[in-house]
PDB file of C-alpha atoms in Angstrom:
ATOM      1  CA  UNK A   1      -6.583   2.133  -2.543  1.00 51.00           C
ATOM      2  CA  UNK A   2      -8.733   4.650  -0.576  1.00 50.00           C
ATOM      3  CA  UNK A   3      -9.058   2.510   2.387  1.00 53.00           C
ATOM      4  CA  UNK A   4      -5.623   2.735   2.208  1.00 50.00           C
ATOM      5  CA  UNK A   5      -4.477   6.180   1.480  1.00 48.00           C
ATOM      6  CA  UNK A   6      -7.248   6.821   4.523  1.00 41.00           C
ATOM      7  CA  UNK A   7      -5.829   4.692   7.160  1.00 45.00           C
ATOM      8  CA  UNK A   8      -2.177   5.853   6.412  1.00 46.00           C
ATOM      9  CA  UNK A   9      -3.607   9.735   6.659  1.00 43.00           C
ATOM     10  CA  UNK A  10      -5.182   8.864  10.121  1.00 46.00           C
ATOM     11  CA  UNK A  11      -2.379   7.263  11.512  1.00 49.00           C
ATOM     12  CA  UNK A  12       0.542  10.043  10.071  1.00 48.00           C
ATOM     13  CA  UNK A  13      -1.834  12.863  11.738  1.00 50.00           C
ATOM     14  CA  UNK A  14      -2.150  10.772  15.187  1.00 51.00           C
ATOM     15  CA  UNK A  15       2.079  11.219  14.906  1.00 52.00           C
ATOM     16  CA  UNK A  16       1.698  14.898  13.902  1.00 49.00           C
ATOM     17  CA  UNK A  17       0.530  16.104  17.153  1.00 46.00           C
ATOM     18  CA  UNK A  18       4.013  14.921  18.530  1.00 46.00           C
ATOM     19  CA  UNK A  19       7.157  16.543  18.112  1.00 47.00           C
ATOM     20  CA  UNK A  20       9.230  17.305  14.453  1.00 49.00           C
ATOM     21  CA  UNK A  21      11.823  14.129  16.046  1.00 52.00           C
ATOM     22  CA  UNK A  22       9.139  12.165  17.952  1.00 54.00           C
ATOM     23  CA  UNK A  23       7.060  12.507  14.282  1.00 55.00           C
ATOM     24  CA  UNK A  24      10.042  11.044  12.600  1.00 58.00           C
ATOM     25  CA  UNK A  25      10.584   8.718  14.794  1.00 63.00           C
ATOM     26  CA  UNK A  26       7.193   7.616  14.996  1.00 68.00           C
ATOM     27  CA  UNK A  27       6.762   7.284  11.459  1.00 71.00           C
ATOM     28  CA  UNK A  28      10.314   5.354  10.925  1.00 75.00           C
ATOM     29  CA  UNK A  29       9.108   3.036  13.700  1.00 82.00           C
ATOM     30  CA  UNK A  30       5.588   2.763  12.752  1.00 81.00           C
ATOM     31  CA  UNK A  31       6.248   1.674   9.150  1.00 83.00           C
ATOM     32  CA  UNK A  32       9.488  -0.755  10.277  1.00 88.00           C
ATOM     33  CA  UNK A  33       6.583  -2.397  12.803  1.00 88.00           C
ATOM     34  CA  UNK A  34       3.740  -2.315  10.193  1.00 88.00           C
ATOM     35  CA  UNK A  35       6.538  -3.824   7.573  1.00 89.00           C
ATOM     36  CA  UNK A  36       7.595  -6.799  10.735  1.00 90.00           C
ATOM     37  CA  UNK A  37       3.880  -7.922  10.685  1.00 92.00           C
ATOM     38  CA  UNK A  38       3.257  -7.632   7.520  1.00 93.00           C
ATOM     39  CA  UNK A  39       5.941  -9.799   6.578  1.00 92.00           C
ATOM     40  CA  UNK A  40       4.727 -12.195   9.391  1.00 93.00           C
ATOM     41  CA  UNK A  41       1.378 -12.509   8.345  1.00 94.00           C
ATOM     42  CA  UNK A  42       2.147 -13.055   4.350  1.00 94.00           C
ATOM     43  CA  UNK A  43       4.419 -15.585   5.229  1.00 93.00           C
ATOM     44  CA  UNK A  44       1.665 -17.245   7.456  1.00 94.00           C
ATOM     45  CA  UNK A  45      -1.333 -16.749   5.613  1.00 95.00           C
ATOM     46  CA  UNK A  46       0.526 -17.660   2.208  1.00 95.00           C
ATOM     47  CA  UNK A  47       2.232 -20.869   3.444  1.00 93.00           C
ATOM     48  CA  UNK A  48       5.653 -19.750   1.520  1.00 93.00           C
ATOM     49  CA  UNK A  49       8.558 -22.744   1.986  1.00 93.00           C
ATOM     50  CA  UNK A  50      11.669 -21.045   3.375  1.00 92.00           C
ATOM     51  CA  UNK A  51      13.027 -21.942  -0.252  1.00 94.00           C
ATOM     52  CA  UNK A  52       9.853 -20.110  -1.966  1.00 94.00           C
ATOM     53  CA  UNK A  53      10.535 -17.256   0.780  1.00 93.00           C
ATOM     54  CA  UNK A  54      14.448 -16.670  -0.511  1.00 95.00           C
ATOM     55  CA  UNK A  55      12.926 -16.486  -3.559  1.00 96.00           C
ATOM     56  CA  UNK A  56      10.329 -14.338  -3.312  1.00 96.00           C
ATOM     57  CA  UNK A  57      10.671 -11.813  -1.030  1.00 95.00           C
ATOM     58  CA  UNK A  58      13.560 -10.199  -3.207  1.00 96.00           C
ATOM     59  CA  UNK A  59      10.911  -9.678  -5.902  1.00 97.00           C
ATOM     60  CA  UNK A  60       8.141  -8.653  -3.553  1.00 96.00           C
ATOM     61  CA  UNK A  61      10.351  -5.827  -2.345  1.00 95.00           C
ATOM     62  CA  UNK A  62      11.182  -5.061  -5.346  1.00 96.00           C
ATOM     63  CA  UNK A  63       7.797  -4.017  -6.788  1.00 97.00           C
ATOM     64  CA  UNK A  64       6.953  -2.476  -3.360  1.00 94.00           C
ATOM     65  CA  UNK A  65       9.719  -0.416  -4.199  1.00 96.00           C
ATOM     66  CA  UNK A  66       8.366   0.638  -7.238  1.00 97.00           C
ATOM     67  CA  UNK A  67       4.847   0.896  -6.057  1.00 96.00           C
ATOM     68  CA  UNK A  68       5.713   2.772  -3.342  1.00 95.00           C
ATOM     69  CA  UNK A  69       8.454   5.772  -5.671  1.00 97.00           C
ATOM     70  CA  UNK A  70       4.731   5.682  -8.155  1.00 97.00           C
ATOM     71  CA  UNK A  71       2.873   6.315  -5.461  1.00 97.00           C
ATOM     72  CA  UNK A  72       4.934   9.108  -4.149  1.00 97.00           C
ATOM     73  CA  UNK A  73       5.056  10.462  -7.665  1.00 97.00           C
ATOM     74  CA  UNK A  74       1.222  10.245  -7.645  1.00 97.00           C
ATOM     75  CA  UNK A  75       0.661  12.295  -4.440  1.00 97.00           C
ATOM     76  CA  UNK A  76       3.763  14.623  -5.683  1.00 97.00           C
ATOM     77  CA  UNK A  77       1.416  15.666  -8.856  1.00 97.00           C
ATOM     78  CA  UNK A  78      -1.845  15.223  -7.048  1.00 97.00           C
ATOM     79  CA  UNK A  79      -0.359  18.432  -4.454  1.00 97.00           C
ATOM     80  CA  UNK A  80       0.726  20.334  -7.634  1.00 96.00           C
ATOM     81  CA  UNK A  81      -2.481  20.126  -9.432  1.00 96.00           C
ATOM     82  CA  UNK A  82      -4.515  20.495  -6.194  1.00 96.00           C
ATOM     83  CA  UNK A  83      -2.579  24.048  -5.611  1.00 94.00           C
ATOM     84  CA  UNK A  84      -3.076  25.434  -9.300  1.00 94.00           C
ATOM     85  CA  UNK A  85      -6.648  24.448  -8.881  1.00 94.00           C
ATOM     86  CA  UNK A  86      -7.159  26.687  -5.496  1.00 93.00           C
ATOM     87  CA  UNK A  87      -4.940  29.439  -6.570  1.00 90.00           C
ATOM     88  CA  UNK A  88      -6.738  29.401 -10.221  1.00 88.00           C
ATOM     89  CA  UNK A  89      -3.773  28.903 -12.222  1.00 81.00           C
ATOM     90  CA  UNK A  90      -5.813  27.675 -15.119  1.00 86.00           C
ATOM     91  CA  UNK A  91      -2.719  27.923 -17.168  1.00 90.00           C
ATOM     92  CA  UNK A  92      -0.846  25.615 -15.326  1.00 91.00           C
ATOM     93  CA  UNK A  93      -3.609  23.407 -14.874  1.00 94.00           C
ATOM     94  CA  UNK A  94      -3.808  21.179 -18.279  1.00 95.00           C
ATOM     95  CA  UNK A  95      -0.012  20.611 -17.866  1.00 96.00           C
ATOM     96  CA  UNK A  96      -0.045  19.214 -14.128  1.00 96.00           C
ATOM     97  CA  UNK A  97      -3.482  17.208 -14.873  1.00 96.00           C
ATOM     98  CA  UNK A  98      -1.421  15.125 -17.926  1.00 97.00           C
ATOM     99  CA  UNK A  99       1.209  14.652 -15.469  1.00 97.00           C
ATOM    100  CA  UNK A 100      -0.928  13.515 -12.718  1.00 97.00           C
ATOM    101  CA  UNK A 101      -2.750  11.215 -14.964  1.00 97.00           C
ATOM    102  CA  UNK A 102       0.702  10.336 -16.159  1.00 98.00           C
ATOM    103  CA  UNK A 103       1.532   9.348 -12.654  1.00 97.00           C
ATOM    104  CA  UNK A 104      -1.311   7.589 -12.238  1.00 97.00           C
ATOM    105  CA  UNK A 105      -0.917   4.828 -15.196  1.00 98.00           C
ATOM    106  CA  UNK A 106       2.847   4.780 -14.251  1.00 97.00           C
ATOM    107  CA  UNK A 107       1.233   3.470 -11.141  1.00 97.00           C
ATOM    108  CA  UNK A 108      -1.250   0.794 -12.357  1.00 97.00           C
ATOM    109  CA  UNK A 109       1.630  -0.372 -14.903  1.00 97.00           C
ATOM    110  CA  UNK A 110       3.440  -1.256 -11.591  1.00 97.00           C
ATOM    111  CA  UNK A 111       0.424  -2.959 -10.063  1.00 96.00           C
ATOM    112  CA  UNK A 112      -0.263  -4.787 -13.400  1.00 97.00           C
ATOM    113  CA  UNK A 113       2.935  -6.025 -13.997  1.00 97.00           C
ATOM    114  CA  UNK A 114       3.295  -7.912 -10.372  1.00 97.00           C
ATOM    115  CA  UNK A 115       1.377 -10.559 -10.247  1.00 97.00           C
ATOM    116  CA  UNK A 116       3.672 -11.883 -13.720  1.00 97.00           C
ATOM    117  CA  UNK A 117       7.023 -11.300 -11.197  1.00 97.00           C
ATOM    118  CA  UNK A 118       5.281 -13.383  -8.358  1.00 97.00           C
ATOM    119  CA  UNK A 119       4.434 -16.248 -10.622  1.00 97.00           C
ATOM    120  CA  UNK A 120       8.409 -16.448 -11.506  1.00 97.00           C
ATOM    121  CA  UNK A 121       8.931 -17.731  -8.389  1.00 97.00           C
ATOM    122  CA  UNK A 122       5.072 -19.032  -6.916  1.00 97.00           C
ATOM    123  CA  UNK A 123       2.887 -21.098  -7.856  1.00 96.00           C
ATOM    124  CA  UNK A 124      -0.414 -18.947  -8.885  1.00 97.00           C
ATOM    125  CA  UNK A 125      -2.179 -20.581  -5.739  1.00 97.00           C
ATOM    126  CA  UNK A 126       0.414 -18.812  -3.585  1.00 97.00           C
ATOM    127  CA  UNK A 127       0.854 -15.845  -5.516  1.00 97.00           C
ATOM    128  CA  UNK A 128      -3.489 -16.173  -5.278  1.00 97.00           C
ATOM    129  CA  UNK A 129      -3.073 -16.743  -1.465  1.00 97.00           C
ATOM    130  CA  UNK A 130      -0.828 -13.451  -1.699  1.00 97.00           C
ATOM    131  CA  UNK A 131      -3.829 -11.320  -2.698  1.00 97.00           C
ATOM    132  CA  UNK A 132      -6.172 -12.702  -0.494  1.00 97.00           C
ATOM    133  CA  UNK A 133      -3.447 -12.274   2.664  1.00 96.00           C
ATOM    134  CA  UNK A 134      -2.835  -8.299   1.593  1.00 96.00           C
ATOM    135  CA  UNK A 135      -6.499  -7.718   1.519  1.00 96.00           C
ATOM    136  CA  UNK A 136      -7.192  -9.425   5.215  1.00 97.00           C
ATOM    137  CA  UNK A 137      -3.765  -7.931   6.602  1.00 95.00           C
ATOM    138  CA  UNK A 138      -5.384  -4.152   5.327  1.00 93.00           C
ATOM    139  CA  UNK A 139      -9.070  -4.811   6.916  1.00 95.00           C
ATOM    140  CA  UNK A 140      -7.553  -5.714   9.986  1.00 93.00           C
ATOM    141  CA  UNK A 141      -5.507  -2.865  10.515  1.00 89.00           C
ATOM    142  CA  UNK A 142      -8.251  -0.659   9.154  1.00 92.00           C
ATOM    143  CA  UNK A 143     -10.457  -2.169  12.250  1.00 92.00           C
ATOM    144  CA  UNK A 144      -7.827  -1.682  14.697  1.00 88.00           C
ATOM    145  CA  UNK A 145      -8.107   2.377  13.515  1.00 87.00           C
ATOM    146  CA  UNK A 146     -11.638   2.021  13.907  1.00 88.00           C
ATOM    147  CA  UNK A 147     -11.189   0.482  17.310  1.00 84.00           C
ATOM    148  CA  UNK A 148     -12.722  -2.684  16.867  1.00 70.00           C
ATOM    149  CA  UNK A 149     -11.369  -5.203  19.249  1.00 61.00           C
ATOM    150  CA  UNK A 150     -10.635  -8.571  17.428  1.00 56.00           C
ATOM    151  CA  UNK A 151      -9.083  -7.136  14.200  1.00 49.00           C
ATOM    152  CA  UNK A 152     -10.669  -9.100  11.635  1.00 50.00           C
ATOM    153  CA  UNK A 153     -12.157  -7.775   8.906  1.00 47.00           C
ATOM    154  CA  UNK A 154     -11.648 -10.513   6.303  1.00 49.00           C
ATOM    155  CA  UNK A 155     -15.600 -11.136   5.310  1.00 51.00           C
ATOM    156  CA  UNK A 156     -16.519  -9.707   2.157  1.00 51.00           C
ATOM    157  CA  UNK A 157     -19.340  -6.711   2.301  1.00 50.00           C
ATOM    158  CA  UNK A 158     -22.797  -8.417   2.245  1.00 48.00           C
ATOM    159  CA  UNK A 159     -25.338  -7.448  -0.518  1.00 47.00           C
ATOM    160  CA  UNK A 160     -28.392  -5.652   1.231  1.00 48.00           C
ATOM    161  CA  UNK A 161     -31.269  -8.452   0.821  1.00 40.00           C
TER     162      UNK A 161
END
């Protein structure tokens, strides 16, 4: 979730240095492309049917949806709590903490509750094959921010020996 909340920071500040339309334009057409291969590479890497695909696609947007208004929610709180915190509102503070935290769960209730809505319409190998492609689609694009050059990243971390 770092990795992630990282890579999205570093490539919403490489569109900051443009202009207020070029940024939103940017952004629009930066998520719309990330969202193309994305899709692309699930499909691939997950070996969906076009009949599992009609399926499930409507319920993987779906909780993206939802992940995505929690996670908003989550940095929404995580600003407000941040600012009481450097202006040393300590009366504010316990209040926006419980609501962050609040935010939080609301957030890994959404992530909990998904892989049950993918195995309404996947097999648990696919909906398996899911988690596996959404881990190798992020490590690649984290390499391509890192500039490496073939945009794999799919091997585990190795244990120091």
């Amino acid at each position: 979730m770092k990795r992630i909340i990282l890579a999205t920071a570093a490539i919403i500040f490489a569109c900051t240095s443009l202009t207020a339309n070029a940024h939103k334009k940017c952004d629009k057409d930066w998520k719309e492309k990330m969202q193309s291969e994305k899709i692309a590479f699930l499909t691939m890497e997950m070996d969906i049917t076009p009949e599992e695909a009609q399926e499930f696609w409507p319920v993987y947007n779906q909780v993206e949806k939802e992940k995505d208004a929690a996670f908003e929610e989550v940095i929404k709180t995580y600003k407000a709590l941040n600012e009481a915190v450097e202006k040393g509102n300590s009366s504010d503070v316990p209040k926006l903490l419980d609501k962050y935290l609040e935010a939080q769960d609301k957030l890994r209730a959404v992530e909990s509750k998904a892989p049950a809505e993918y195995r309404k319409v996947l097999p648990v190998e696919k909906v398996a094959r899911l988690y596996v492609a959404e881990e190798k689609f992020r490590r690649q694009h984290i390499r391509k921010l890192h500039g490496k050059k073939d945009g794999s990243g799919d091997a585990a971390p190795q244990a120091n020996k």
